Amino acid sequence: MKEISLSLLDAFLASLLFLAISVPQAVVSQESAPPTVTNGKRVFNRSCSACHDTSGVTAKSGPELKNYYRRQPRPADATVRAIIQQGKGKMPAFNTLSKAQTGDLVAYLKTL
């Protein structure tokens, strides 16, 4: 009976050790998750689509963003993030967007 109790205790301790190692990794992974195009599209539709078009067909008050990252010279990510966060010309600042949302938006713009 003592052998069974010891092996159960060993299994329990091993499980605790596994959790202690894996949980911090999961938290770090969520904090440093790469930008996602899907989230960026959601941000675009909610915050940008009223003024910017991505189809190349509709004329809206803001510039067309289709092929934005294919322009020469190619815009730097930091410049695009600054424009989003601080605004430029008639475009208002979107400083309520988090860094993650801004990164997701930049990732989406690169796919257009």
CSV table of N, CA and C in Angstrom, one decimal:
chain,number,residue,atom,x,y,z
A,1,MET,N,0.8,-1.2,0.0
A,1,MET,CA,0.0,0.0,0.0
A,1,MET,C,0.9,1.3,0.0
A,2,LYS,N,2.0,1.2,0.7
A,2,LYS,CA,2.9,2.4,0.8
A,2,LYS,C,3.5,2.6,-0.6
A,3,GLU,N,3.8,1.6,-1.4
A,3,GLU,CA,4.3,1.8,-2.7
A,3,GLU,C,3.3,2.5,-3.6
A,4,ILE,N,2.0,2.1,-3.5
A,4,ILE,CA,1.0,2.7,-4.3
A,4,ILE,C,0.9,4.2,-3.9
A,5,SER,N,0.9,4.5,-2.6
A,5,SER,CA,0.8,5.9,-2.1
A,5,SER,C,2.0,6.7,-2.6
A,6,LEU,N,3.1,6.1,-2.6
A,6,LEU,CA,4.3,6.8,-3.1
A,6,LEU,C,4.2,7.1,-4.6
A,7,SER,N,3.8,6.1,-5.4
A,7,SER,CA,3.7,6.4,-6.8
A,7,SER,C,2.6,7.4,-7.1
A,8,LEU,N,1.5,7.4,-6.4
A,8,LEU,CA,0.5,8.5,-6.6
A,8,LEU,C,1.1,9.8,-6.2
A,9,LEU,N,1.8,9.9,-5.1
A,9,LEU,CA,2.4,11.1,-4.7
A,9,LEU,C,3.5,11.6,-5.7
A,10,ASP,N,4.2,10.7,-6.2
A,10,ASP,CA,5.2,11.0,-7.3
A,10,ASP,C,4.5,11.6,-8.5
A,11,ALA,N,3.4,10.9,-8.9
A,11,ALA,CA,2.6,11.4,-10.1
A,11,ALA,C,2.1,12.8,-9.8
A,12,PHE,N,1.6,13.0,-8.6
A,12,PHE,CA,1.0,14.3,-8.3
A,12,PHE,C,2.1,15.4,-8.3
A,13,LEU,N,3.2,15.1,-7.8
A,13,LEU,CA,4.3,16.0,-7.8
A,13,LEU,C,4.8,16.3,-9.2
A,14,ALA,N,4.9,15.3,-10.0
A,14,ALA,CA,5.3,15.4,-11.4
A,14,ALA,C,4.3,16.3,-12.1
A,15,SER,N,3.0,16.1,-11.9
A,15,SER,CA,2.0,17.0,-12.5
A,15,SER,C,2.1,18.4,-12.1
A,16,LEU,N,2.4,18.7,-10.8
A,16,LEU,CA,2.6,20.0,-10.3
A,16,LEU,C,3.8,20.7,-11.0
A,17,LEU,N,4.9,19.9,-11.1
A,17,LEU,CA,6.1,20.4,-11.7
A,17,LEU,C,5.8,20.8,-13.2
A,18,PHE,N,5.1,19.9,-13.9
A,18,PHE,CA,4.7,20.2,-15.3
A,18,PHE,C,3.9,21.5,-15.4
A,19,LEU,N,2.9,21.6,-14.5
A,19,LEU,CA,2.1,22.9,-14.6
A,19,LEU,C,2.9,24.1,-14.3
A,20,ALA,N,3.8,24.0,-13.3
A,20,ALA,CA,4.7,25.1,-12.9
A,20,ALA,C,5.6,25.6,-14.1
A,21,ILE,N,6.0,24.6,-14.9
A,21,ILE,CA,6.8,24.9,-16.1
A,21,ILE,C,6.0,25.4,-17.2
A,22,SER,N,4.9,24.8,-17.5
A,22,SER,CA,4.1,25.1,-18.7
A,22,SER,C,3.3,26.4,-18.6
A,23,VAL,N,2.7,26.7,-17.5
A,23,VAL,CA,1.8,27.8,-17.4
A,23,VAL,C,2.6,29.2,-17.7
A,24,PRO,N,3.7,29.4,-17.1
A,24,PRO,CA,4.4,30.7,-17.5
A,24,PRO,C,4.7,30.7,-19.0
A,25,GLN,N,5.0,29.6,-19.6
A,25,GLN,CA,5.3,29.6,-21.0
A,25,GLN,C,4.0,30.0,-21.8
A,26,ALA,N,2.9,29.6,-21.4
A,26,ALA,CA,1.6,29.9,-22.1
A,26,ALA,C,1.3,31.4,-21.9
A,27,VAL,N,1.6,32.0,-20.7
A,27,VAL,CA,1.4,33.4,-20.5
A,27,VAL,C,2.3,34.2,-21.4
A,28,VAL,N,3.6,33.8,-21.5
A,28,VAL,CA,4.6,34.5,-22.3
A,28,VAL,C,4.2,34.4,-23.7
A,29,SER,N,3.7,33.3,-24.2
A,29,SER,CA,3.3,33.1,-25.6
A,29,SER,C,2.1,34.1,-25.9
A,30,GLN,N,1.2,34.3,-25.0
A,30,GLN,CA,0.1,35.1,-25.3
A,30,GLN,C,0.5,36.6,-25.4
A,31,GLU,N,1.4,37.0,-24.5
A,31,GLU,CA,1.9,38.4,-24.5
A,31,GLU,C,2.7,38.7,-25.7
A,32,SER,N,3.4,37.8,-26.3
A,32,SER,CA,4.3,38.1,-27.4
A,32,SER,C,3.8,37.4,-28.7
A,33,ALA,N,2.5,37.2,-28.7
A,33,ALA,CA,1.9,36.6,-29.9
A,33,ALA,C,2.1,37.5,-31.1
A,34,PRO,N,2.4,36.9,-32.3
A,34,PRO,CA,2.7,37.6,-33.5
A,34,PRO,C,1.4,38.3,-33.9
A,35,PRO,N,1.5,39.4,-34.7
A,35,PRO,CA,0.3,40.1,-35.2
A,35,PRO,C,-0.5,39.1,-36.1
A,36,THR,N,-1.8,39.2,-36.1
A,36,THR,CA,-2.6,38.3,-36.9
A,36,THR,C,-3.4,39.1,-37.9
A,37,VAL,N,-3.4,38.6,-39.1
A,37,VAL,CA,-4.2,39.3,-40.1
A,37,VAL,C,-5.7,39.3,-39.8
A,38,THR,N,-6.2,38.2,-39.3
A,38,THR,CA,-7.6,38.2,-39.0
A,38,THR,C,-8.0,39.3,-38.0
A,39,ASN,N,-7.2,39.4,-36.9
A,39,ASN,CA,-7.5,40.5,-36.0
A,39,ASN,C,-7.3,41.9,-36.6
A,40,GLY,N,-6.3,42.0,-37.5
A,40,GLY,CA,-6.1,43.3,-38.2
A,40,GLY,C,-7.2,43.6,-39.1
A,41,LYS,N,-7.8,42.7,-39.7
A,41,LYS,CA,-9.0,42.9,-40.6
A,41,LYS,C,-10.2,43.4,-39.7
A,42,ARG,N,-10.3,42.8,-38.6
A,42,ARG,CA,-11.4,43.3,-37.7
A,42,ARG,C,-11.2,44.7,-37.2
A,43,VAL,N,-9.9,45.1,-36.9
A,43,VAL,CA,-9.6,46.4,-36.5
A,43,VAL,C,-9.9,47.4,-37.6
A,44,PHE,N,-9.4,47.0,-38.8
A,44,PHE,CA,-9.6,47.8,-40.0
A,44,PHE,C,-11.1,48.1,-40.2
A,45,ASN,N,-11.9,47.0,-40.2
A,45,ASN,CA,-13.4,47.2,-40.5
A,45,ASN,C,-14.0,48.1,-39.4
A,46,ARG,N,-13.6,48.0,-38.2
A,46,ARG,CA,-14.2,48.8,-37.1
A,46,ARG,C,-13.7,50.2,-37.1
A,47,SER,N,-12.4,50.4,-37.4
A,47,SER,CA,-11.8,51.7,-37.2
A,47,SER,C,-11.4,52.5,-38.5
A,48,CYS,N,-11.2,51.8,-39.6
A,48,CYS,CA,-10.6,52.4,-40.8
A,48,CYS,C,-11.5,52.4,-42.0
A,49,SER,N,-12.4,51.5,-42.1
A,49,SER,CA,-13.1,51.3,-43.4
A,49,SER,C,-14.1,52.4,-43.7
A,50,ALA,N,-14.5,53.2,-42.8
A,50,ALA,CA,-15.4,54.4,-43.1
A,50,ALA,C,-14.7,55.4,-44.0
A,51,CYS,N,-13.3,55.5,-43.9
A,51,CYS,CA,-12.6,56.4,-44.7
A,51,CYS,C,-11.7,55.8,-45.8
A,52,HIS,N,-11.3,54.6,-45.6
A,52,HIS,CA,-10.3,53.9,-46.5
A,52,HIS,C,-10.9,52.7,-47.2
A,53,ASP,N,-10.6,52.6,-48.4
A,53,ASP,CA,-11.1,51.5,-49.2
A,53,ASP,C,-9.9,50.5,-49.5
A,54,THR,N,-10.2,49.2,-49.6
A,54,THR,CA,-9.2,48.2,-49.9
A,54,THR,C,-9.4,47.5,-51.2
A,55,SER,N,-10.5,47.8,-51.9
A,55,SER,CA,-10.9,47.1,-53.1
A,55,SER,C,-10.3,47.7,-54.4
A,56,GLY,N,-10.0,49.0,-54.3
A,56,GLY,CA,-9.5,49.7,-55.5
A,56,GLY,C,-10.6,50.2,-56.3
A,57,VAL,N,-11.9,50.1,-55.8
A,57,VAL,CA,-13.1,50.5,-56.6
A,57,VAL,C,-13.7,51.8,-56.1
A,58,THR,N,-13.9,51.8,-54.8
A,58,THR,CA,-14.7,52.9,-54.1
A,58,THR,C,-13.8,54.1,-53.8
A,59,ALA,N,-14.2,55.3,-54.1
A,59,ALA,CA,-13.5,56.5,-53.7
A,59,ALA,C,-14.1,56.9,-52.3
A,60,LYS,N,-13.2,57.0,-51.3
A,60,LYS,CA,-13.6,57.4,-50.0
A,60,LYS,C,-12.8,58.6,-49.6
A,61,SER,N,-13.0,59.2,-48.4
A,61,SER,CA,-12.3,60.4,-48.0
A,61,SER,C,-10.8,60.2,-47.8
A,62,GLY,N,-10.4,59.0,-47.4
A,62,GLY,CA,-9.0,58.7,-47.1
A,62,GLY,C,-8.4,58.0,-48.3
A,63,PRO,N,-7.1,57.9,-48.4
A,63,PRO,CA,-6.4,57.3,-49.5
A,63,PRO,C,-6.8,55.8,-49.6
A,64,GLU,N,-6.7,55.3,-50.8
A,64,GLU,CA,-6.9,53.8,-51.1
A,64,GLU,C,-5.7,53.1,-50.5
A,65,LEU,N,-6.0,52.0,-49.8
A,65,LEU,CA,-5.0,51.2,-49.1
A,65,LEU,C,-4.6,49.9,-49.8
A,66,LYS,N,-5.3,49.6,-50.9
A,66,LYS,CA,-4.9,48.4,-51.7
A,66,LYS,C,-3.5,48.6,-52.2
A,67,ASN,N,-2.6,47.6,-52.0
A,67,ASN,CA,-1.2,47.6,-52.5
A,67,ASN,C,-0.4,48.7,-51.7
A,68,TYR,N,-0.9,49.1,-50.6
A,68,TYR,CA,-0.2,50.1,-49.8
A,68,TYR,C,1.3,49.7,-49.5
A,69,TYR,N,1.5,48.5,-49.2
A,69,TYR,CA,2.9,48.0,-48.8
A,69,TYR,C,3.7,47.7,-50.1
A,70,ARG,N,3.1,47.8,-51.3
A,70,ARG,CA,3.8,47.5,-52.5
A,70,ARG,C,4.3,48.8,-53.1
A,71,ARG,N,4.0,49.9,-52.5
A,71,ARG,CA,4.4,51.2,-53.1
A,71,ARG,C,5.9,51.4,-52.9
A,72,GLN,N,6.5,52.2,-53.8
A,72,GLN,CA,7.9,52.5,-53.7
A,72,GLN,C,8.1,54.0,-53.3
A,73,PRO,N,8.9,54.3,-52.4
A,73,PRO,CA,9.5,53.4,-51.5
A,73,PRO,C,8.5,52.8,-50.5
A,74,ARG,N,8.8,51.6,-50.2
A,74,ARG,CA,7.9,50.8,-49.3
A,74,ARG,C,7.8,51.5,-47.9
A,75,PRO,N,6.6,51.7,-47.4
A,75,PRO,CA,6.6,52.4,-46.1
A,75,PRO,C,7.1,51.5,-45.0
A,76,ALA,N,7.8,52.1,-44.0
A,76,ALA,CA,8.3,51.4,-42.9
A,76,ALA,C,7.2,51.1,-41.9
A,77,ASP,N,7.3,49.9,-41.3
A,77,ASP,CA,6.2,49.6,-40.3
A,77,ASP,C,6.1,50.7,-39.2
A,78,ALA,N,7.3,51.1,-38.7
A,78,ALA,CA,7.2,52.2,-37.7
A,78,ALA,C,6.5,53.4,-38.1
A,79,THR,N,6.7,53.8,-39.4
A,79,THR,CA,6.0,55.0,-39.9
A,79,THR,C,4.5,54.8,-40.0
A,80,VAL,N,4.1,53.6,-40.4
A,80,VAL,CA,2.7,53.3,-40.5
A,80,VAL,C,2.1,53.3,-39.1
A,81,ARG,N,2.8,52.7,-38.1
A,81,ARG,CA,2.3,52.6,-36.8
A,81,ARG,C,2.1,54.1,-36.2
A,82,ALA,N,3.1,54.9,-36.5
A,82,ALA,CA,3.0,56.3,-36.0
A,82,ALA,C,1.9,57.0,-36.6
A,83,ILE,N,1.6,56.8,-37.9
A,83,ILE,CA,0.5,57.5,-38.6
A,83,ILE,C,-0.8,57.0,-37.9
A,84,ILE,N,-0.9,55.7,-37.7
A,84,ILE,CA,-2.2,55.2,-37.0
A,84,ILE,C,-2.3,55.8,-35.6
A,85,GLN,N,-1.3,55.8,-34.9
A,85,GLN,CA,-1.4,56.2,-33.5
A,85,GLN,C,-1.5,57.8,-33.3
A,86,GLN,N,-0.9,58.5,-34.2
A,86,GLN,CA,-0.8,60.0,-34.1
A,86,GLN,C,-1.7,60.7,-35.1
A,87,GLY,N,-2.1,60.0,-36.2
A,87,GLY,CA,-2.8,60.7,-37.2
A,87,GLY,C,-1.9,61.4,-38.2
A,88,LYS,N,-2.4,61.9,-39.3
A,88,LYS,CA,-1.6,62.6,-40.3
A,88,LYS,C,-2.6,63.3,-41.2
A,89,GLY,N,-2.4,64.6,-41.4
A,89,GLY,CA,-3.3,65.4,-42.3
A,89,GLY,C,-4.7,65.4,-41.7
A,90,LYS,N,-5.6,64.9,-42.6
A,90,LYS,CA,-7.0,64.9,-42.1
A,90,LYS,C,-7.4,63.7,-41.3
A,91,MET,N,-6.4,62.7,-41.3
A,91,MET,CA,-6.7,61.5,-40.5
A,91,MET,C,-6.5,61.7,-39.0
A,92,PRO,N,-7.5,61.4,-38.2
A,92,PRO,CA,-7.4,61.5,-36.8
A,92,PRO,C,-6.4,60.5,-36.2
A,93,ALA,N,-6.0,60.7,-35.0
A,93,ALA,CA,-5.2,59.7,-34.3
A,93,ALA,C,-6.1,58.6,-33.8
A,94,PHE,N,-5.5,57.4,-33.8
A,94,PHE,CA,-6.2,56.2,-33.3
A,94,PHE,C,-5.4,55.7,-32.1
A,95,ASN,N,-5.1,56.6,-31.2
A,95,ASN,CA,-4.3,56.3,-30.1
A,95,ASN,C,-5.0,55.4,-29.0
A,96,THR,N,-6.2,55.1,-29.2
A,96,THR,CA,-6.9,54.2,-28.3
A,96,THR,C,-6.7,52.8,-28.7
A,97,LEU,N,-6.1,52.5,-29.9
A,97,LEU,CA,-5.7,51.2,-30.3
A,97,LEU,C,-4.5,50.7,-29.5
A,98,SER,N,-4.5,49.5,-29.0
A,98,SER,CA,-3.4,49.0,-28.3
A,98,SER,C,-2.2,48.7,-29.3
A,99,LYS,N,-1.0,48.4,-28.7
A,99,LYS,CA,0.1,48.1,-29.6
A,99,LYS,C,-0.2,46.8,-30.4
A,100,ALA,N,-0.9,45.9,-29.7
A,100,ALA,CA,-1.2,44.6,-30.4
A,100,ALA,C,-2.2,44.9,-31.6
A,101,GLN,N,-3.2,45.7,-31.3
A,101,GLN,CA,-4.2,46.0,-32.4
A,101,GLN,C,-3.5,46.7,-33.5
A,102,THR,N,-2.6,47.7,-33.2
A,102,THR,CA,-1.9,48.4,-34.3
A,102,THR,C,-1.0,47.4,-35.1
A,103,GLY,N,-0.3,46.5,-34.4
A,103,GLY,CA,0.5,45.5,-35.1
A,103,GLY,C,-0.4,44.6,-35.9
A,104,ASP,N,-1.5,44.2,-35.4
A,104,ASP,CA,-2.4,43.4,-36.2
A,104,ASP,C,-2.9,44.1,-37.5
A,105,LEU,N,-3.2,45.4,-37.3
A,105,LEU,CA,-3.6,46.3,-38.4
A,105,LEU,C,-2.5,46.4,-39.5
A,106,VAL,N,-1.3,46.6,-39.1
A,106,VAL,CA,-0.2,46.6,-40.0
A,106,VAL,C,0.0,45.3,-40.7
A,107,ALA,N,-0.2,44.2,-40.0
A,107,ALA,CA,-0.1,42.9,-40.6
A,107,ALA,C,-1.2,42.7,-41.7
A,108,TYR,N,-2.4,43.2,-41.4
A,108,TYR,CA,-3.5,43.1,-42.4
A,108,TYR,C,-3.2,44.0,-43.6
A,109,LEU,N,-2.7,45.2,-43.4
A,109,LEU,CA,-2.4,46.1,-44.5
A,109,LEU,C,-1.4,45.5,-45.5
A,110,LYS,N,-0.4,44.7,-44.9
A,110,LYS,CA,0.6,44.1,-45.8
A,110,LYS,C,0.0,43.1,-46.7
A,111,THR,N,-1.2,42.6,-46.4
A,111,THR,CA,-1.8,41.5,-47.3
A,111,THR,C,-2.6,42.1,-48.4
A,112,LEU,N,-2.9,43.4,-48.4
A,112,LEU,CA,-3.7,44.1,-49.4
A,112,LEU,C,-3.0,44.2,-50.7
